[in-house]
Amino acid sequence: MHAWICDNPVGPEALRWVELPTPVPAAGEVLLAIRAASLNFPDLLTVQNKYQYKPTPPFVPGAEFAGVVEQVGTGVSAFKPGDPVAALAGIGGFATHATVRADKLLPLPSGFAFEHAAAFALTYGTSHHALVDRAALKAGETVLVLGAAGGVGTSAIQVAKAIGARVIAAASSDEKCALCLSIGADATINYGSTNLRETVKTLTEGRGPDVVYDPVGGDLAEPAFRSMAWRGRYLVIGFAAGNVPSLPLNLPLLKGTSIVGVFWGEFVRREPKASAAGLAQLSQWYAQGLIKPVIDLQLPMDRLPEAFARMAARKVMGKVVMTNG
Ligand SMILES: NC(=O)c1ccc[n+]([C@@H]2O[C@H](COP(=O)([O-])OP(=O)(O)OC[C@H]3O[C@@H](n4cnc5c(N)ncnc54)[C@H](OP(=O)(O)O)[C@@H]3O)[C@@H](O)[C@H]2O)c1
């Protein structure tokens, strides 16, 4: 097997593509032949030692992947060789093979493409937990999605549309805004060239969005928060811009707004039944054609550094998926 090894988490440039002995699954584990793995922003933070979860080096990065079961360890009855599965293991995906604990695997329904399965649970799971569970978004309400052309952003547009909400997608370029319109956004704001708060006001006739979905943070957070409607819910998803913003606490008081934290990985660990129910609904929406991962680029696994460079340069639109031939 081959894998990208991180011996020193100082950034993607320190990763090495190496040949390793193919592992034998231990009790409770499964050996997977990986078909596809997608890049998520947390993978970038992990190889930079900036993510909240810090694996001990050496490790193989890649949180989200899909493939075919090759071998099962003792005690595994839920899977057998040949089964197509998706894996959410936190690490291990940027490789040709991985051993994964069976409880980190999801069986793939027939018709679920590996490229989509590798780019599904993390982003759509986050957006479903955020919009359905944490924000209780209702049909007819308006959502403002920041960083809307990124991985979680594109999934948030589709999940909000599946619920029946109106989506204002905000991103940093006209090209990104065009992508958002093409996947269902009702209106867009290019915050690279226009004033976010003023444009939100115009698009909502002064009322403001009911929900803000914010995976970017930085300088966008305060104007987005100030633009919200009465009883709005501000979803704190992440800080892709790099800095964690602060807000004056008189703002939520004045508008009766809630600041709602979203941590999907912890939700999966603490509330497995609720998480499984969310993923089941997402799987149904996928089968109905209501949601579909936006694949920006597919690259062979050994070209992973190009994917990391594209993400760090803020160029990804949707998801980059690495595949094994
Ligand atoms: N809370 C959770 O459970 C959870 C789960 C998954 C991901 N996340 C977080 O969500 C955030 C986005 O993840 P993702 O996988 O969607 O990433 P992504 O595909 O790279 O999208 C991030 C977006 O952020 C914007 N951005 C602004 N400044 C940036 C910068 N300096 N560098 C890179 N992007 C910048 C970009 O949009 P514009 O160019 O349009 O501004 C980009 O499209 C990350 O912080 C990640 O850790 C949180």
Short mmCIF file of C-alpha atoms and ligand atoms in Angstrom, two decimals:
data_model
loop_
_atom_site.label_atom_id
_atom_site.label_comp_id
_atom_site.label_asym_id
_atom_site.label_seq_id
_atom_site.Cartn_x
_atom_site.Cartn_y
_atom_site.Cartn_z
CA MET A 1 0.00 0.00 0.00
CA HIS A 2 0.94 3.68 -0.32
CA ALA A 3 0.10 6.49 2.08
CA TRP A 4 0.79 10.15 2.74
CA ILE A 5 2.70 10.23 6.04
CA CYS A 6 2.79 13.23 8.36
CA ASP A 7 5.84 12.84 10.65
CA ASN A 8 5.99 16.51 11.53
CA PRO A 9 2.78 18.61 11.45
CA VAL A 10 4.27 21.85 10.11
CA GLY A 11 2.12 21.97 6.96
CA PRO A 12 1.23 19.96 3.82
CA GLU A 13 4.72 20.53 2.35
CA ALA A 14 6.16 18.13 4.95
CA LEU A 15 3.95 15.18 3.91
CA ARG A 16 5.68 12.17 2.28
CA TRP A 17 4.10 9.62 -0.15
CA VAL A 18 5.60 6.29 0.96
CA GLU A 19 5.17 2.55 0.43
CA LEU A 20 4.18 0.62 3.56
CA PRO A 21 3.27 -2.99 4.38
CA THR A 22 -0.49 -3.47 3.97
CA PRO A 23 -1.86 -3.84 7.52
CA VAL A 24 -3.91 -6.75 8.82
CA PRO A 25 -7.13 -5.64 10.56
CA ALA A 26 -7.11 -6.15 14.34
CA ALA A 27 -10.16 -7.38 16.26
CA GLY A 28 -13.10 -5.06 15.56
CA GLU A 29 -11.35 -3.51 12.54
CA VAL A 30 -11.81 -3.66 8.79
CA LEU A 31 -9.19 -3.32 6.03
CA LEU A 32 -10.46 -0.98 3.31
CA ALA A 33 -9.24 -0.50 -0.25
CA ILE A 34 -9.77 3.25 -0.49
CA ARG A 35 -11.44 4.40 -3.73
CA ALA A 36 -11.86 8.08 -2.89
CA ALA A 37 -11.00 10.54 -0.09
CA SER A 38 -12.04 14.18 0.09
CA LEU A 39 -10.16 17.13 1.47
CA ASN A 40 -11.80 19.09 4.28
CA PHE A 41 -10.46 22.27 5.89
CA PRO A 42 -9.89 20.38 9.19
CA ASP A 43 -7.36 18.15 7.28
CA LEU A 44 -5.36 21.29 6.49
CA LEU A 45 -5.54 22.42 10.12
CA THR A 46 -4.55 18.91 11.30
CA VAL A 47 -1.32 18.77 9.24
CA GLN A 48 -0.52 22.28 10.52
CA ASN A 49 -1.06 21.17 14.16
CA LYS A 50 -3.83 23.82 14.44
CA TYR A 51 -6.91 21.58 14.76
CA GLN A 52 -8.54 20.76 18.11
CA TYR A 53 -7.90 17.03 17.44
CA LYS A 54 -4.11 16.45 17.36
CA PRO A 55 -3.10 12.92 16.24
CA THR A 56 0.31 11.69 17.38
CA PRO A 57 2.84 11.61 14.50
CA PRO A 58 3.55 9.70 12.40
CA PHE A 59 -0.02 9.56 11.06
CA VAL A 60 -1.81 9.45 7.72
CA PRO A 61 -4.15 12.48 7.33
CA GLY A 62 -7.55 12.31 5.61
CA ALA A 63 -10.70 12.34 7.75
CA GLU A 64 -13.29 11.30 5.20
CA PHE A 65 -13.07 8.49 2.63
CA ALA A 66 -14.90 5.64 0.95
CA GLY A 67 -13.93 2.28 -0.47
CA VAL A 68 -14.44 -1.46 -0.49
CA VAL A 69 -13.97 -3.86 2.42
CA GLU A 70 -11.02 -6.20 1.70
CA GLN A 71 -10.72 -8.07 4.99
CA VAL A 72 -12.44 -8.05 8.39
CA GLY A 73 -10.90 -8.62 11.81
CA THR A 74 -12.32 -11.00 14.41
CA GLY A 75 -15.62 -9.94 15.92
CA VAL A 76 -16.76 -7.93 12.88
CA SER A 77 -20.13 -9.17 11.67
CA ALA A 78 -21.67 -6.03 10.15
CA PHE A 79 -19.35 -6.04 7.11
CA LYS A 80 -17.84 -8.58 4.73
CA PRO A 81 -15.25 -8.43 1.93
CA GLY A 82 -16.64 -6.66 -1.12
CA ASP A 83 -18.99 -4.30 0.79
CA PRO A 84 -18.88 -0.65 -0.32
CA VAL A 85 -18.57 1.67 2.70
CA ALA A 86 -17.92 5.27 3.74
CA ALA A 87 -15.50 5.93 6.60
CA LEU A 88 -15.28 8.77 9.07
CA ALA A 89 -12.15 7.85 10.94
CA GLY A 90 -10.58 11.27 11.59
CA ILE A 91 -7.34 10.18 9.92
CA GLY A 92 -6.06 7.53 7.49
CA GLY A 93 -7.83 8.47 4.23
CA PHE A 94 -5.00 9.82 2.08
CA ALA A 95 -3.71 6.36 1.20
CA THR A 96 -4.54 3.34 -0.92
CA HIS A 97 -5.60 1.25 2.11
CA ALA A 98 -6.57 1.82 5.74
CA THR A 99 -7.63 -0.20 8.73
CA VAL A 100 -10.69 1.35 10.35
CA ARG A 101 -12.78 0.44 13.38
CA ALA A 102 -16.03 -1.08 12.14
CA ASP A 103 -18.08 1.43 14.17
CA LYS A 104 -16.58 4.26 12.06
CA LEU A 105 -18.01 2.79 8.85
CA LEU A 106 -21.33 3.37 7.13
CA PRO A 107 -22.66 0.90 4.55
CA LEU A 108 -23.17 2.56 1.15
CA PRO A 109 -26.57 2.20 -0.46
CA SER A 110 -26.41 1.01 -4.08
CA GLY A 111 -26.03 3.89 -6.52
CA PHE A 112 -23.98 6.00 -4.10
CA ALA A 113 -20.81 6.92 -6.05
CA PHE A 114 -17.53 6.56 -4.11
CA GLU A 115 -16.56 10.16 -5.05
CA HIS A 116 -19.79 11.42 -3.52
CA ALA A 117 -19.60 9.10 -0.48
CA ALA A 118 -16.12 10.46 0.29
CA ALA A 119 -17.43 14.03 0.20
CA PHE A 120 -20.68 13.66 2.08
CA ALA A 121 -21.00 12.96 5.80
CA LEU A 122 -18.65 15.61 7.15
CA THR A 123 -19.99 18.58 5.20
CA TYR A 124 -23.67 17.59 4.89
CA GLY A 125 -23.68 16.17 8.43
CA THR A 126 -22.38 19.51 9.71
CA SER A 127 -24.94 21.52 7.74
CA HIS A 128 -27.85 19.25 8.74
CA HIS A 129 -26.85 19.38 12.43
CA ALA A 130 -26.42 23.17 12.16
CA LEU A 131 -29.52 24.13 10.18
CA VAL A 132 -32.04 21.45 11.21
CA ASP A 133 -30.96 20.57 14.74
CA ARG A 134 -29.29 23.70 16.13
CA ALA A 135 -31.08 26.49 14.23
CA ALA A 136 -34.47 24.77 13.75
CA LEU A 137 -34.63 26.38 10.29
CA LYS A 138 -38.14 26.50 8.87
CA ALA A 139 -39.43 26.61 5.29
CA GLY A 140 -39.85 30.23 4.21
CA GLU A 141 -37.13 31.58 6.51
CA THR A 142 -34.04 33.26 5.05
CA VAL A 143 -30.49 31.95 5.55
CA LEU A 144 -27.32 33.88 4.84
CA VAL A 145 -24.45 31.44 4.07
CA LEU A 146 -20.91 32.87 4.25
CA GLY A 147 -18.05 31.17 2.40
CA ALA A 148 -20.93 29.69 0.43
CA ALA A 149 -18.86 28.20 -2.41
CA GLY A 150 -16.65 26.12 -0.07
CA GLY A 151 -17.15 22.56 1.17
CA VAL A 152 -19.53 23.17 4.07
CA GLY A 153 -20.94 26.26 2.33
CA THR A 154 -22.18 24.39 -0.76
CA SER A 155 -23.71 21.70 1.46
CA ALA A 156 -25.46 24.40 3.55
CA ILE A 157 -27.03 25.91 0.41
CA GLN A 158 -28.44 22.52 -0.62
CA VAL A 159 -29.62 21.51 2.88
CA ALA A 160 -31.34 24.88 3.38
CA LYS A 161 -33.07 24.55 -0.01
CA ALA A 162 -34.16 20.98 0.84
CA ILE A 163 -35.83 22.43 3.96
CA GLY A 164 -37.59 25.07 1.83
CA ALA A 165 -35.69 28.12 3.05
CA ARG A 166 -34.59 31.13 1.00
CA VAL A 167 -30.79 31.18 0.59
CA ILE A 168 -28.57 34.22 0.23
CA ALA A 169 -25.12 32.88 -0.64
CA ALA A 170 -22.14 35.12 0.07
CA ALA A 171 -18.66 34.52 -1.32
CA SER A 172 -15.53 36.42 -2.35
CA SER A 173 -15.79 36.39 -6.17
CA ASP A 174 -18.29 36.49 -9.04
CA GLU A 175 -17.17 33.01 -10.12
CA LYS A 176 -17.97 31.60 -6.67
CA CYS A 177 -21.33 33.44 -6.61
CA ALA A 178 -22.22 31.95 -10.02
CA LEU A 179 -21.53 28.45 -8.68
CA CYS A 180 -23.83 29.14 -5.70
CA LEU A 181 -26.67 30.23 -8.02
CA SER A 182 -26.15 27.12 -10.15
CA ILE A 183 -26.73 24.84 -7.14
CA GLY A 184 -29.88 26.57 -5.95
CA ALA A 185 -29.06 29.80 -4.07
CA ASP A 186 -31.81 32.41 -4.51
CA ALA A 187 -29.49 35.42 -4.38
CA THR A 188 -25.77 36.06 -3.96
CA ILE A 189 -23.46 38.66 -2.47
CA ASN A 190 -19.86 39.06 -3.62
CA TYR A 191 -18.31 40.34 -0.40
CA GLY A 192 -15.04 40.80 -2.25
CA SER A 193 -16.54 43.75 -4.14
CA THR A 194 -19.66 44.90 -2.27
CA ASN A 195 -20.60 45.85 1.30
CA LEU A 196 -22.05 42.74 2.96
CA ARG A 197 -24.33 44.49 5.43
CA GLU A 198 -25.80 46.96 2.96
CA THR A 199 -26.48 44.24 0.37
CA VAL A 200 -28.09 41.91 2.95
CA LYS A 201 -30.35 44.81 3.95
CA THR A 202 -31.39 45.42 0.33
CA LEU A 203 -31.96 41.71 -0.40
CA THR A 204 -34.12 41.24 2.71
CA GLU A 205 -35.97 44.59 2.46
CA GLY A 206 -34.43 45.74 5.71
CA ARG A 207 -35.56 42.70 7.73
CA GLY A 208 -32.32 40.67 7.78
CA PRO A 209 -31.75 36.89 7.62
CA ASP A 210 -33.29 34.56 10.23
CA VAL A 211 -30.19 32.37 10.24
CA VAL A 212 -26.53 33.09 9.47
CA TYR A 213 -24.27 30.09 8.68
CA ASP A 214 -20.67 31.23 9.26
CA PRO A 215 -17.69 28.95 8.47
CA VAL A 216 -15.41 31.96 7.78
CA GLY A 217 -15.32 34.24 10.86
CA GLY A 218 -12.79 37.07 10.64
CA ASP A 219 -14.05 40.49 9.58
CA LEU A 220 -17.30 39.14 8.14
CA ALA A 221 -18.75 38.01 11.47
CA GLU A 222 -19.75 41.33 13.01
CA PRO A 223 -21.42 42.88 9.93
CA ALA A 224 -23.25 39.58 9.33
CA PHE A 225 -24.41 39.48 12.96
CA ARG A 226 -25.52 43.13 12.86
CA SER A 227 -27.63 42.41 9.77
CA MET A 228 -29.79 39.72 11.43
CA ALA A 229 -33.56 39.62 11.91
CA TRP A 230 -35.33 39.62 15.30
CA ARG A 231 -34.94 36.17 16.95
CA GLY A 232 -32.20 35.26 14.49
CA ARG A 233 -29.79 32.35 15.04
CA TYR A 234 -26.09 32.84 14.26
CA LEU A 235 -24.37 29.51 13.58
CA VAL A 236 -20.68 29.47 14.51
CA ILE A 237 -19.27 26.84 12.12
CA GLY A 238 -15.59 27.72 11.78
CA PHE A 239 -12.88 30.28 11.22
CA ALA A 240 -11.43 29.71 7.74
CA ALA A 241 -10.31 33.36 7.64
CA GLY A 242 -7.87 32.51 10.43
CA ASN A 243 -8.89 34.80 13.28
CA VAL A 244 -11.62 34.09 15.81
CA PRO A 245 -13.92 37.13 15.92
CA SER A 246 -15.36 38.73 19.08
CA LEU A 247 -18.78 40.35 19.35
CA PRO A 248 -20.09 43.02 21.72
CA LEU A 249 -22.77 41.27 23.81
CA ASN A 250 -25.23 44.14 23.47
CA LEU A 251 -25.84 42.96 19.89
CA PRO A 252 -27.66 39.69 20.73
CA LEU A 253 -29.61 41.54 23.44
CA LEU A 254 -30.85 44.26 21.07
CA LYS A 255 -32.22 41.81 18.48
CA GLY A 256 -33.13 38.81 20.61
CA THR A 257 -30.62 36.80 18.56
CA SER A 258 -28.87 33.57 19.60
CA ILE A 259 -25.22 32.68 19.03
CA VAL A 260 -25.25 28.93 18.40
CA GLY A 261 -22.08 26.81 18.46
CA VAL A 262 -21.86 23.88 16.05
CA PHE A 263 -19.34 21.04 16.56
CA TRP A 264 -20.43 18.14 14.38
CA GLY A 265 -17.65 15.69 15.41
CA GLU A 266 -18.59 16.04 19.09
CA PHE A 267 -22.30 15.75 18.20
CA VAL A 268 -21.57 12.41 16.46
CA ARG A 269 -19.67 11.16 19.54
CA ARG A 270 -22.15 12.36 22.16
CA GLU A 271 -25.44 11.85 20.30
CA PRO A 272 -24.91 8.89 17.93
CA LYS A 273 -28.63 8.18 17.48
CA ALA A 274 -29.47 11.77 16.56
CA SER A 275 -26.49 11.88 14.22
CA ALA A 276 -27.52 8.61 12.53
CA ALA A 277 -31.05 9.99 12.06
CA GLY A 278 -29.61 13.11 10.41
CA LEU A 279 -27.42 11.04 8.07
CA ALA A 280 -30.40 8.83 7.18
CA GLN A 281 -32.40 11.90 6.15
CA LEU A 282 -29.43 13.17 4.13
CA SER A 283 -29.08 9.81 2.41
CA GLN A 284 -32.77 9.97 1.46
CA TRP A 285 -32.36 13.52 0.13
CA TYR A 286 -29.36 12.30 -1.93
CA ALA A 287 -31.47 9.47 -3.40
CA GLN A 288 -34.21 12.00 -4.23
CA GLY A 289 -31.69 14.27 -5.98
CA LEU A 290 -32.21 17.12 -3.47
CA ILE A 291 -28.54 17.22 -2.47
CA LYS A 292 -25.40 16.25 -4.39
CA PRO A 293 -21.76 16.94 -3.51
CA VAL A 294 -20.21 19.63 -5.69
CA ILE A 295 -16.93 18.21 -6.97
CA ASP A 296 -14.51 20.96 -7.90
CA LEU A 297 -11.70 18.66 -8.95
CA GLN A 298 -10.73 14.97 -8.85
CA LEU A 299 -7.05 14.15 -8.56
CA PRO A 300 -5.09 10.91 -8.24
CA MET A 301 -4.14 10.26 -4.60
CA ASP A 302 -0.42 10.86 -5.20
CA ARG A 303 -1.20 14.48 -6.19
CA LEU A 304 -2.56 15.43 -2.73
CA PRO A 305 -0.20 18.46 -2.32
CA GLU A 306 -2.02 20.18 -5.25
CA ALA A 307 -5.31 19.78 -3.41
CA PHE A 308 -3.90 21.26 -0.20
CA ALA A 309 -2.39 24.18 -2.16
CA ARG A 310 -5.75 24.89 -3.83
CA MET A 311 -7.55 24.92 -0.47
CA ALA A 312 -4.94 27.13 1.22
CA ALA A 313 -5.17 29.56 -1.73
CA ARG A 314 -8.97 29.81 -1.22
CA LYS A 315 -9.60 28.45 -4.71
CA VAL A 316 -11.70 25.33 -3.96
CA MET A 317 -15.31 25.52 -5.14
CA GLY A 318 -17.17 22.67 -3.48
CA LYS A 319 -14.83 19.76 -2.77
CA VAL A 320 -11.56 18.30 -4.02
CA VAL A 321 -11.65 14.51 -4.13
CA MET A 322 -8.56 12.27 -4.32
CA THR A 323 -9.01 8.92 -6.03
CA ASN A 324 -7.12 5.62 -6.35
CA GLY A 325 -7.08 4.35 -9.95
N1 LIG B 1 -18.19 23.15 13.22
C1 LIG B 1 -18.01 22.00 12.60
O1 LIG B 1 -18.48 20.96 13.05
C2 LIG B 1 -17.25 22.01 11.30
C3 LIG B 1 -17.30 20.91 10.42
C4 LIG B 1 -16.61 21.00 9.20
C5 LIG B 1 -15.87 22.14 8.90
N2 LIG B 1 -15.82 23.16 9.83
C6 LIG B 1 -15.06 24.39 9.58
O2 LIG B 1 -15.68 25.11 8.51
C7 LIG B 1 -14.69 25.91 7.86
C8 LIG B 1 -14.79 25.68 6.35
O3 LIG B 1 -14.44 24.34 6.03
P1 LIG B 1 -14.53 23.82 4.52
O4 LIG B 1 -14.07 22.41 4.51
O5 LIG B 1 -15.83 24.20 3.95
O6 LIG B 1 -13.40 24.74 3.84
P2 LIG B 1 -13.31 25.34 2.37
O7 LIG B 1 -13.98 24.46 1.40
O8 LIG B 1 -11.88 25.71 2.14
O9 LIG B 1 -14.19 26.67 2.46
C9 LIG B 1 -13.81 27.72 3.31
C10 LIG B 1 -14.28 29.04 2.71
O10 LIG B 1 -13.83 30.06 3.61
C11 LIG B 1 -13.55 31.23 2.88
N3 LIG B 1 -12.29 31.84 3.35
C12 LIG B 1 -12.17 33.10 3.80
N4 LIG B 1 -10.91 33.36 4.16
C13 LIG B 1 -10.20 32.26 3.89
C14 LIG B 1 -8.82 31.92 4.02
N5 LIG B 1 -7.93 32.80 4.52
N6 LIG B 1 -8.42 30.69 3.66
C15 LIG B 1 -9.29 29.79 3.19
N7 LIG B 1 -10.62 30.05 3.04
C16 LIG B 1 -11.07 31.28 3.39
C17 LIG B 1 -13.46 30.85 1.40
O11 LIG B 1 -14.59 31.43 0.76
P3 LIG B 1 -14.50 32.91 0.12
O12 LIG B 1 -13.26 32.96 -0.73
O13 LIG B 1 -15.74 32.96 -0.67
O14 LIG B 1 -14.46 33.84 1.29
C18 LIG B 1 -13.62 29.33 1.38
O15 LIG B 1 -14.44 28.92 0.30
C19 LIG B 1 -13.34 25.51 8.46
O16 LIG B 1 -12.98 26.47 9.44
C20 LIG B 1 -13.62 24.17 9.11
O17 LIG B 1 -12.74 23.89 10.16
C21 LIG B 1 -16.48 23.10 11.00
#
